CSV table of C-alpha atoms and ligand atoms in Angstrom, one decimal:
chain,number,residue,atom,x,y,z
A,1,MET,CA,84.0,129.0,87.8
A,2,ILE,CA,84.2,125.2,88.1
A,3,HIS,CA,87.7,123.8,88.0
A,4,LEU,CA,87.7,120.2,86.6
A,5,ARG,CA,90.1,117.5,87.6
A,6,CYS,CA,89.0,115.0,85.0
A,7,ASN,CA,89.2,111.8,87.0
A,8,ASP,CA,87.6,113.2,90.1
A,9,VAL,CA,84.3,114.5,88.7
A,10,LYS,CA,81.2,113.0,87.2
A,11,TYR,CA,80.9,115.0,83.9
A,12,ALA,CA,77.2,114.4,83.7
A,13,ASP,CA,76.7,116.7,86.7
A,14,TYR,CA,78.2,119.6,84.7
A,15,ILE,CA,76.6,119.3,81.3
A,16,GLY,CA,75.8,122.8,79.9
A,17,LYS,CA,77.8,124.5,82.7
A,18,GLU,CA,80.9,126.7,82.2
A,19,VAL,CA,84.0,124.8,83.4
A,20,THR,CA,87.7,125.3,83.4
A,21,VAL,CA,90.4,122.7,82.9
A,22,ARG,CA,94.1,123.4,83.4
A,23,GLY,CA,96.6,121.1,81.7
A,24,TRP,CA,98.8,120.2,78.8
A,25,VAL,CA,98.1,119.5,75.2
A,26,HIS,CA,98.2,115.7,74.9
A,27,ARG,CA,96.9,115.3,71.4
A,28,LEU,CA,96.3,118.0,68.8
A,29,ARG,CA,94.4,118.0,65.6
A,30,LYS,CA,94.0,121.3,63.8
A,31,GLN,CA,91.3,121.6,61.2
A,32,LYS,CA,90.3,124.6,59.1
A,33,GLU,CA,87.7,125.9,61.5
A,34,ASN,CA,88.2,124.0,64.7
A,35,THR,CA,91.1,122.6,66.6
A,36,PHE,CA,90.6,119.4,68.7
A,37,MET,CA,92.8,119.0,71.7
A,38,LEU,CA,93.0,116.3,74.3
A,39,ILE,CA,94.0,118.1,77.4
A,40,ARG,CA,95.8,116.2,80.2
A,41,ASP,CA,95.3,117.6,83.7
A,42,ASP,CA,97.8,117.4,86.5
A,43,ARG,CA,96.6,114.0,87.6
A,44,GLY,CA,96.8,112.4,84.2
A,45,GLY,CA,93.1,112.7,83.4
A,46,VAL,CA,92.1,113.8,79.9
A,47,ILE,CA,89.2,115.6,78.2
A,48,GLN,CA,88.7,116.8,74.7
A,49,CYS,CA,88.5,120.6,74.1
A,50,VAL,CA,87.3,122.2,70.9
A,51,LEU,CA,88.6,125.6,70.0
A,52,ALA,CA,88.4,128.0,67.0
A,53,THR,CA,91.6,127.3,65.0
A,54,GLU,CA,92.4,131.0,64.7
A,55,LYS,CA,92.9,131.0,68.5
A,56,ALA,CA,95.0,127.9,68.5
A,57,LEU,CA,97.6,128.7,65.9
A,58,THR,CA,100.6,128.8,68.3
A,59,LEU,CA,99.6,125.7,70.2
A,60,THR,CA,101.9,122.6,70.2
A,61,ILE,CA,101.9,119.2,71.9
A,62,GLU,CA,102.7,119.7,75.6
A,63,SER,CA,101.9,123.4,75.7
A,64,CYS,CA,100.5,124.3,79.0
A,65,LEU,CA,97.2,126.1,79.1
A,66,GLU,CA,93.8,126.8,80.8
A,67,VAL,CA,90.7,126.3,78.8
A,68,THR,CA,87.3,127.7,79.8
A,69,GLY,CA,84.0,126.8,78.1
A,70,LYS,CA,80.8,124.9,78.2
A,71,LEU,CA,80.8,121.2,79.0
A,72,GLN,CA,78.9,119.2,76.4
A,73,GLN,CA,78.1,115.6,75.7
A,74,ASP,CA,79.2,114.4,72.3
A,75,SER,CA,79.4,110.7,71.6
A,76,ARG,CA,82.3,111.3,69.1
A,77,ALA,CA,84.5,112.8,71.8
A,78,PRO,CA,87.2,110.4,73.0
A,79,GLU,CA,87.5,109.3,76.6
A,80,GLY,CA,83.9,109.1,77.7
A,81,GLY,CA,82.0,111.3,75.2
A,82,TYR,CA,82.4,114.7,76.8
A,83,GLU,CA,84.1,117.8,75.6
A,84,ILE,CA,84.6,121.5,76.4
A,85,ARG,CA,83.6,124.0,73.7
A,86,ALA,CA,86.3,126.6,74.5
A,87,THR,CA,85.4,130.2,74.8
A,88,ASP,CA,88.5,131.4,76.7
A,89,LEU,CA,92.1,130.3,76.6
A,90,LYS,CA,95.0,131.2,78.8
A,91,ILE,CA,98.4,130.0,77.7
A,92,TYR,CA,101.0,129.4,80.4
A,93,GLY,CA,103.8,128.0,78.3
A,94,VAL,CA,104.1,127.1,74.6
A,95,ALA,CA,106.1,124.0,74.1
A,96,LYS,CA,108.9,123.8,71.6
A,97,VAL,CA,107.8,121.8,68.5
A,98,ASP,CA,110.3,119.0,68.9
A,99,TYR,CA,108.8,117.2,72.0
A,100,PRO,CA,110.7,113.9,71.9
A,101,ILE,CA,108.0,111.6,73.3
A,102,GLY,CA,105.5,110.2,70.9
A,103,GLU,CA,103.4,107.1,70.7
A,104,TYR,CA,105.8,104.5,69.3
A,105,GLN,CA,109.2,105.0,70.7
A,106,SER,CA,112.1,102.8,71.6
A,107,GLU,CA,112.5,101.9,75.2
A,108,ASP,CA,115.9,103.5,75.3
A,109,LEU,CA,114.6,106.8,74.0
A,110,LEU,CA,111.9,106.8,76.6
A,111,LEU,CA,114.4,106.0,79.4
A,112,ASP,CA,116.8,108.7,78.2
A,113,ASN,CA,113.9,111.2,78.4
A,114,ARG,CA,112.3,109.8,81.5
A,115,HIS,CA,111.8,113.3,82.9
A,116,LEU,CA,109.3,113.8,80.0
A,117,ALA,CA,108.1,110.2,79.6
A,118,VAL,CA,106.7,110.3,83.2
A,119,ARG,CA,103.9,112.4,81.6
A,120,THR,CA,102.6,109.4,79.6
A,121,ARG,CA,99.3,108.0,80.7
A,122,ARG,CA,101.0,104.6,81.4
A,123,MET,CA,103.5,106.1,83.8
A,124,SER,CA,101.0,108.2,85.7
A,125,THR,CA,98.7,105.2,86.0
A,126,ILE,CA,101.5,103.1,87.4
A,127,ALA,CA,102.5,105.9,89.8
A,128,LYS,CA,99.0,106.1,91.1
A,129,ILE,CA,98.8,102.4,91.8
A,130,ARG,CA,102.2,102.6,93.5
A,131,ALA,CA,101.0,105.4,95.7
A,132,SER,CA,98.0,103.3,96.8
A,133,ILE,CA,100.1,100.4,97.6
A,134,LEU,CA,102.3,102.5,99.9
A,135,LYS,CA,99.2,104.2,101.4
A,136,TYR,CA,97.5,101.0,102.3
A,137,ALA,CA,100.7,99.4,103.6
A,138,ARG,CA,101.1,102.4,105.9
A,139,GLN,CA,97.5,102.1,106.9
A,140,TRP,CA,97.9,98.5,107.8
A,141,PHE,CA,100.9,99.2,110.0
A,142,ILE,CA,99.2,102.1,111.7
A,143,GLU,CA,96.0,100.1,112.3
A,144,ASN,CA,98.0,97.3,113.8
A,145,ASN,CA,100.0,99.5,116.1
A,146,TRP,CA,103.4,99.2,114.5
A,147,LEU,CA,105.6,102.2,114.9
A,148,GLU,CA,107.2,103.8,111.8
A,149,VAL,CA,110.9,104.7,112.2
A,150,ASN,CA,113.6,106.0,109.9
A,151,VAL,CA,117.1,104.7,109.6
A,152,PRO,CA,120.3,105.9,107.9
A,153,VAL,CA,121.2,104.8,104.4
A,154,ILE,CA,124.9,105.6,104.8
A,155,VAL,CA,126.3,102.7,106.8
A,156,LYS,CA,129.4,100.7,107.6
A,157,ASP,CA,128.1,97.1,107.4
A,158,ALA,CA,126.9,94.6,104.8
A,159,VAL,CA,123.6,92.9,105.6
A,160,GLU,CA,123.2,90.9,102.4
A,161,GLY,CA,126.8,90.0,101.6
A,162,GLY,CA,129.7,92.1,100.4
A,163,SER,CA,129.4,91.6,96.6
A,164,THR,CA,126.5,94.0,96.0
A,165,LEU,CA,127.7,96.9,98.2
A,166,PHE,CA,128.0,100.4,96.8
A,167,LYS,CA,131.0,102.1,98.3
A,168,VAL,CA,130.9,105.9,99.1
A,169,ARG,CA,133.5,108.3,100.2
A,170,TYR,CA,132.5,109.5,103.7
A,171,PHE,CA,134.7,112.4,104.7
A,172,ASP,CA,138.1,110.8,105.2
A,173,ASP,CA,136.7,107.3,105.4
A,174,ASP,CA,134.7,104.8,103.3
A,175,ALA,CA,131.2,103.8,103.9
A,176,TYR,CA,128.4,102.0,102.0
A,177,LEU,CA,124.9,102.6,100.8
A,178,SER,CA,122.5,100.5,102.9
A,179,GLN,CA,121.3,97.2,101.5
A,180,SER,CA,118.6,96.8,104.2
A,181,ALA,CA,117.4,98.6,107.3
A,182,GLN,CA,117.2,95.3,109.1
A,183,LEU,CA,120.1,95.7,111.6
A,184,TYR,CA,118.8,99.1,112.7
A,185,LEU,CA,115.2,97.9,113.0
A,186,GLU,CA,116.6,95.0,115.2
A,187,ALA,CA,118.2,97.6,117.4
A,188,MET,CA,114.8,99.4,117.8
A,189,VAL,CA,112.7,96.4,119.0
A,190,PHE,CA,114.2,96.8,122.4
A,191,SER,CA,112.6,100.1,123.2
A,192,LEU,CA,109.9,100.5,120.5
A,193,GLY,CA,108.5,97.0,120.1
A,194,PRO,CA,107.1,96.3,116.6
A,195,VAL,CA,108.7,98.8,114.2
A,196,TRP,CA,108.7,99.3,110.4
A,197,SER,CA,110.3,101.5,107.9
A,198,VAL,CA,110.3,102.4,104.2
A,199,THR,CA,113.9,103.1,103.1
A,200,GLU,CA,115.8,103.2,99.9
A,201,SER,CA,118.0,100.2,99.6
A,202,PHE,CA,120.9,99.8,97.2
A,203,ARG,CA,122.4,96.8,95.5
A,204,ALA,CA,125.2,96.9,93.0
A,205,GLU,CA,123.6,94.1,91.0
A,206,LYS,CA,125.8,93.2,88.1
A,207,SER,CA,123.1,91.4,86.3
A,208,ARG,CA,120.5,92.9,84.0
A,209,THR,CA,117.2,91.3,84.9
A,210,VAL,CA,113.5,92.4,84.8
A,211,ARG,CA,113.3,92.3,88.6
A,212,HIS,CA,116.5,93.9,89.9
A,213,LEU,CA,117.2,97.6,90.4
A,214,ALA,CA,120.4,99.2,91.8
A,215,GLU,CA,118.1,101.3,94.1
A,216,PHE,CA,114.8,100.1,95.4
A,217,THR,CA,112.3,101.1,98.0
A,218,HIS,CA,112.4,98.6,100.8
A,219,MET,CA,109.5,98.2,103.3
A,220,GLU,CA,110.8,96.3,106.3
A,221,ALA,CA,109.4,95.3,109.7
A,222,GLU,CA,110.8,93.8,112.9
A,223,ALA,CA,109.1,92.8,116.1
A,224,PRO,CA,110.2,91.2,119.5
A,225,TRP,CA,108.8,87.9,120.8
A,226,ILE,CA,107.3,86.8,117.5
A,227,ILE,CA,108.1,83.5,115.7
A,228,LEU,CA,108.2,82.5,112.1
A,229,ASP,CA,104.5,81.5,112.0
A,230,ASP,CA,103.5,85.0,113.4
A,231,LEU,CA,105.7,86.6,110.7
A,232,LEU,CA,103.9,84.7,107.9
A,233,ARG,CA,100.5,85.7,109.3
A,234,ILE,CA,101.5,89.3,109.5
A,235,GLN,CA,102.7,89.3,105.8
A,236,GLU,CA,99.5,87.5,104.6
A,237,GLN,CA,97.3,90.1,106.3
A,238,LEU,CA,99.5,93.0,105.1
A,239,ILE,CA,99.5,91.8,101.5
A,240,SER,CA,95.8,91.1,101.4
A,241,HIS,CA,95.0,94.5,102.9
A,242,ILE,CA,97.2,96.2,100.3
A,243,VAL,CA,95.8,94.2,97.4
A,244,GLN,CA,92.1,94.5,98.3
A,245,ASN,CA,92.2,98.2,98.9
A,246,THR,CA,94.3,99.0,95.9
A,247,VAL,CA,92.0,97.0,93.6
A,248,ASN,CA,89.1,98.9,95.1
A,249,GLU,CA,90.6,102.3,94.7
A,250,ASN,CA,92.5,101.8,91.4
A,251,SER,CA,90.3,99.4,89.4
A,252,ALA,CA,90.2,101.8,86.4
A,253,ASP,CA,94.0,102.2,86.6
A,254,LEU,CA,94.6,98.5,86.8
A,255,GLY,CA,92.0,98.0,84.0
A,256,TYR,CA,94.0,100.5,81.8
A,257,LEU,CA,97.1,98.3,82.3
A,258,LYS,CA,95.0,95.2,81.4
A,259,ARG,CA,95.4,93.7,84.8
A,260,ASP,CA,93.0,90.8,85.5
A,261,LEU,CA,91.3,91.8,88.7
A,262,SER,CA,89.6,88.5,89.5
A,263,ASP,CA,93.0,87.0,90.4
A,264,LEU,CA,93.8,89.9,92.8
A,265,LYS,CA,90.4,89.9,94.4
A,266,SER,CA,91.0,86.3,95.4
A,267,ILE,CA,94.0,87.2,97.5
A,268,GLU,CA,93.3,86.5,101.2
A,269,PRO,CA,95.0,84.6,104.0
A,270,PRO,CA,96.2,81.9,104.4
A,271,PHE,CA,98.8,81.5,101.7
A,272,ASP,CA,100.3,78.1,101.0
A,273,LYS,CA,103.5,77.1,102.6
A,274,LEU,CA,106.0,74.9,100.8
A,275,SER,CA,109.2,73.6,102.2
A,276,TYR,CA,112.4,74.0,100.3
A,277,GLU,CA,112.7,70.2,100.1
A,278,LYS,CA,109.2,70.0,98.6
A,279,VAL,CA,110.1,72.8,96.1
A,280,ILE,CA,113.2,70.9,94.9
A,281,GLU,CA,111.1,67.7,94.6
A,282,ILE,CA,108.6,69.6,92.4
A,283,LEU,CA,111.2,71.2,90.3
A,284,ARG,CA,113.1,67.9,89.8
A,285,SER,CA,109.8,66.2,88.8
A,286,LYS,CA,109.6,68.7,86.0
A,287,ASP,CA,113.3,68.1,85.0
A,288,PHE,CA,114.1,71.7,85.9
A,289,VAL,CA,117.7,72.5,85.0
A,290,ILE,CA,120.1,75.1,86.2
A,291,ILE,CA,122.9,76.6,84.2
A,292,GLU,CA,126.2,76.7,86.1
A,293,ASP,CA,128.7,79.6,85.9
A,294,ASN,CA,130.7,77.6,83.4
A,295,GLY,CA,127.7,77.3,81.1
A,296,ASN,CA,127.0,73.6,81.9
A,297,GLU,CA,123.4,72.6,82.4
A,298,ARG,CA,122.3,70.1,85.1
A,299,LYS,CA,119.2,69.1,86.9
A,300,ILE,CA,118.4,71.1,90.0
A,301,GLU,CA,119.3,69.4,93.3
A,302,TRP,CA,119.0,69.9,97.0
A,303,GLY,CA,121.4,72.7,98.0
A,304,ASP,CA,120.8,74.9,95.0
A,305,ASP,CA,119.3,78.3,95.6
A,306,LEU,CA,116.1,79.3,93.9
A,307,ASN,CA,116.4,81.7,91.0
A,308,VAL,CA,114.2,83.8,88.7
A,309,ASP,CA,113.4,80.7,86.5
A,310,SER,CA,112.7,78.3,89.3
A,311,GLU,CA,110.5,80.8,91.0
A,312,ARG,CA,108.6,81.4,87.8
A,313,GLU,CA,108.1,77.7,87.3
A,314,LEU,CA,106.8,77.3,90.9
A,315,THR,CA,104.3,80.1,90.8
A,316,ARG,CA,103.2,80.1,87.1
A,317,ASN,CA,99.9,78.5,87.7
A,318,ARG,CA,99.1,79.9,91.0
A,319,SER,CA,96.8,82.9,91.7
A,320,ARG,CA,97.9,83.5,95.3
A,321,PRO,CA,101.4,84.1,96.8
A,322,ILE,CA,103.2,81.2,98.5
A,323,PHE,CA,105.8,81.0,101.2
A,324,VAL,CA,108.8,78.9,100.8
A,325,VAL,CA,110.2,77.8,104.2
A,326,ASP,CA,112.8,75.5,105.6
A,327,PHE,CA,115.7,76.7,103.4
A,328,PRO,CA,119.1,75.2,104.1
A,329,ILE,CA,120.8,77.7,106.4
A,330,SER,CA,123.9,77.6,104.0
A,331,LEU,CA,121.8,79.5,101.5
A,332,LYS,CA,120.8,82.3,103.9
A,333,PRO,CA,122.6,85.2,105.5
A,334,PHE,CA,124.4,85.1,108.9
A,335,TYR,CA,121.4,86.5,110.9
A,336,VAL,CA,118.9,83.7,110.1
A,337,LYS,CA,118.2,81.5,113.1
A,338,GLU,CA,118.7,77.8,112.8
A,339,ASP,CA,115.8,75.5,113.5
A,340,HIS,CA,116.9,73.5,116.5
A,341,GLU,CA,114.5,70.7,115.6
A,342,LYS,CA,115.9,70.5,112.0
A,343,GLU,CA,119.7,70.7,111.9
A,344,GLY,CA,121.0,72.9,109.0
A,345,ILE,CA,117.6,74.4,108.3
A,346,GLY,CA,116.9,78.1,108.8
A,347,LEU,CA,113.7,79.6,110.3
A,348,SER,CA,113.2,81.9,107.4
A,349,ALA,CA,110.6,82.3,104.6
A,350,ASP,CA,110.5,83.9,101.2
A,351,MET,CA,107.2,85.0,99.8
A,352,LEU,CA,106.7,84.4,96.1
A,353,ALA,CA,104.1,86.3,94.1
A,354,PRO,CA,101.9,84.2,91.8
A,355,ARG,CA,101.8,84.0,88.0
A,356,GLY,CA,105.5,83.7,87.7
A,357,PHE,CA,106.4,87.0,89.4
A,358,GLY,CA,108.5,85.3,92.1
A,359,GLU,CA,110.1,86.6,95.3
A,360,ILE,CA,108.7,89.7,96.8
A,361,SER,CA,109.8,89.3,100.4
A,362,SER,CA,112.4,87.6,102.6
A,363,GLY,CA,112.3,87.3,106.4
A,364,GLY,CA,112.5,85.1,109.4
A,365,GLU,CA,113.6,84.7,113.0
A,366,ARG,CA,116.9,86.2,113.8
A,367,GLU,CA,119.8,84.3,115.5
A,368,ASN,CA,119.8,85.8,119.0
A,369,ASP,CA,122.6,83.9,120.6
A,370,ILE,CA,125.9,85.8,120.6
A,371,THR,CA,128.2,82.7,120.1
A,372,SER,CA,126.2,81.3,117.2
A,373,ILE,CA,125.8,84.5,115.4
A,374,THR,CA,129.5,85.4,115.8
A,375,LYS,CA,130.4,82.0,114.3
A,376,ARG,CA,128.0,82.6,111.4
A,377,ILE,CA,129.5,86.1,110.7
A,378,GLU,CA,133.0,84.5,110.6
A,379,LYS,CA,131.8,81.7,108.3
A,380,GLU,CA,130.6,84.3,105.8
A,381,SER,CA,134.1,85.8,105.9
A,382,LEU,CA,132.9,89.0,107.5
A,383,ASP,CA,134.7,90.7,110.3
A,384,PRO,CA,132.8,90.3,113.6
A,385,LYS,CA,134.5,93.5,114.8
A,386,ALA,CA,132.7,95.5,112.2
A,387,TYR,CA,129.4,94.2,113.7
A,388,ASP,CA,130.3,95.1,117.2
A,389,TRP,CA,127.4,97.4,117.7
A,390,TYR,CA,125.0,94.8,116.3
A,391,LEU,CA,126.4,92.1,118.5
A,392,ASP,CA,125.8,94.3,121.5
A,393,LEU,CA,122.1,93.7,120.8
A,394,ARG,CA,122.8,90.0,121.7
A,395,ARG,CA,125.0,91.1,124.8
A,396,TYR,CA,122.5,93.3,126.5
A,397,GLY,CA,119.1,91.7,127.0
A,398,SER,CA,118.9,89.6,123.8
A,399,VAL,CA,115.3,88.9,122.8
A,400,PRO,CA,113.8,86.4,120.3
A,401,HIS,CA,112.6,88.5,117.4
A,402,ALA,CA,111.8,88.3,113.7
A,403,GLY,CA,111.2,90.5,110.7
A,404,PHE,CA,111.0,90.8,107.0
A,405,GLY,CA,111.8,93.0,104.0
A,406,MET,CA,109.6,93.5,101.0
A,407,GLY,CA,110.6,95.3,97.8
A,408,ILE,CA,107.9,97.8,96.8
A,409,GLU,CA,108.9,97.6,93.2
A,410,ARG,CA,108.5,93.8,93.2
A,411,LEU,CA,105.1,94.3,94.7
A,412,VAL,CA,104.1,97.0,92.2
A,413,ARG,CA,105.4,94.8,89.3
A,414,TRP,CA,103.1,92.0,90.4
A,415,ILE,CA,100.0,93.9,91.3
A,416,ALA,CA,100.1,96.1,88.2
A,417,ASN,CA,101.2,93.1,86.0
A,418,LEU,CA,104.3,94.8,84.6
A,419,GLN,CA,107.1,92.9,82.8
A,420,ASP,CA,110.0,95.1,83.6
A,421,ILE,CA,110.7,96.4,87.1
A,422,LYS,CA,112.0,99.7,85.6
A,423,ASP,CA,108.4,100.6,84.9
A,424,THR,CA,107.5,100.5,88.6
A,425,VAL,CA,109.6,103.5,89.4
A,426,LEU,CA,109.6,107.0,88.0
A,427,PHE,CA,113.4,107.2,87.7
A,428,PRO,CA,115.0,103.8,87.6
A,429,ARG,CA,118.5,103.1,88.7
A,430,THR,CA,120.2,100.2,86.9
A,431,MET,CA,123.7,99.2,86.0
A,432,SER,CA,123.6,101.3,82.9
A,433,ARG,CA,121.4,104.1,84.0
A,434,VAL,CA,121.8,106.8,86.7
A,435,ARG,CA,120.2,109.8,84.9
A,436,PRO,CA,117.8,111.4,84.6
B,501,4AD,O1,115.8,89.2,100.2
B,501,4AD,P1,116.5,90.4,100.6
B,501,4AD,O2,117.8,90.6,100.2
B,501,4AD,O3,116.4,90.5,102.2
B,501,4AD,C1,116.8,91.5,103.0
B,501,4AD,O4,117.4,92.5,102.6
B,501,4AD,C2,116.5,91.4,104.4
B,501,4AD,N1,117.6,92.0,105.2
B,501,4AD,C3,115.2,92.1,104.7
B,501,4AD,C4,114.7,92.0,106.1
B,501,4AD,O5,114.6,90.9,106.7
B,501,4AD,N2,114.5,93.1,106.8
B,501,4AD,O6,115.6,91.7,100.2
B,501,4AD,C5,114.3,91.8,100.6
B,501,4AD,C6,113.4,92.1,99.4
B,501,4AD,C7,113.4,91.0,98.3
B,501,4AD,O7,112.5,90.0,98.6
B,501,4AD,C8,112.9,91.8,97.1
B,501,4AD,O8,111.5,92.0,97.1
B,501,4AD,C9,113.6,93.2,97.4
B,501,4AD,O9,113.8,93.3,98.7
B,501,4AD,N3,114.8,93.3,96.6
B,501,4AD,C10,115.0,94.0,95.5
B,501,4AD,N4,114.1,94.7,94.7
B,501,4AD,C11,114.5,95.3,93.6
B,501,4AD,N5,115.8,95.2,93.2
B,501,4AD,C12,116.8,94.6,93.9
B,501,4AD,N6,118.0,94.5,93.5
B,501,4AD,C13,116.3,93.9,95.1
B,501,4AD,N7,117.0,93.2,96.0
B,501,4AD,C14,116.0,92.8,96.9
B,502,MG,MG1,115.6,87.4,99.5
């Protein structure tokens, strides 16, 4: 008996042969004599099966079954013109008739029933693209001799400011959910050299945006003796490797999501580098305004941070990512090293994805002088005592080093061309959603 997994086989090789497909009833049309079902297998592939209606009376949408029969070519069959003329049927589970997921449903209903909505073609297509992105990221790190490490997510210290920390009760004490693995990766470069990790990061983001989640998958890397230029080259290569291989492996999936592949195929190093100063100049020349907390509008000026709208404006007409460098250090966290040739400017870079998608990574050289970094911690109103272990890294054999963090969901959102970041994860966590 030949077990079909729809997307892994060439149907033409099996015409006239007896095959079996296991899966779920995706679409169902009962006629007097025959019942036409679209069966979805366990990788989201579908094939039409035709069955005598008298054998199909109990079947409902999402019933789980195994169909055996002859594979035939029929141009009327959906999804490629092949169908199985069923002779045998084994039913594993008849679904209740009130399956809540249909074709046209509100976003809220789909999110409330995400445990079922993950079965839709769209969600499994995205999940496969996401898996490729992670696979090729890991492949790049392995091929380039970076060591994968794992770090804790229950921590005591803020990395990206105190306002987005999730507090958790930790026995008789308080702790936080990690915002970034960075401090731990920094600790590892002393004995493991270039290291990287994929860790869940948490941000209590109070805003509802299409690019923020409360929990996201963070791919981070850190290496000793590298400078900002090296870090940009590493990211260009990594991104190009991920994109080219994913396009290659998932062209049908990306096509299903109506992703324009020619844009992606053009992604290769080097990416343009724009200074923050230049970026502000460009935005001012377009009369770009920012809205202040009190609701007032004014033209963007030097010293303002970039936001979703300014990043969209900067990347709208580009087909490749760009790096924004030379940010004022006042806009960046305590660990960013100051450029000693340009006072007040940090040695950091944000990578912005093209076509308006905006920031996908942040990274840079780390301040490795104990006095400077202690001052910076105090300036951010953080308690240097809380960072004692981290400051030891500057006390005992401090080394110049650099690293970056990239949000996997931001990467998926761009590569798969999705509007809402919630679609890039199977079970999104946002301000208003923590189940299912
Ligand atoms: O820019 P961020 O905050 O930088 C850091 O956390 C550094 N400590 C990383 C490092 O150097 N090791 O976050 C890095 C990336 C962002 O560029 C973005 O892609 C993603 O993480 N990110 C989020 N993704 C989804 N939802 C959120 N709320 C995110 N916050 C950050
Ligand atoms: Mg950032």
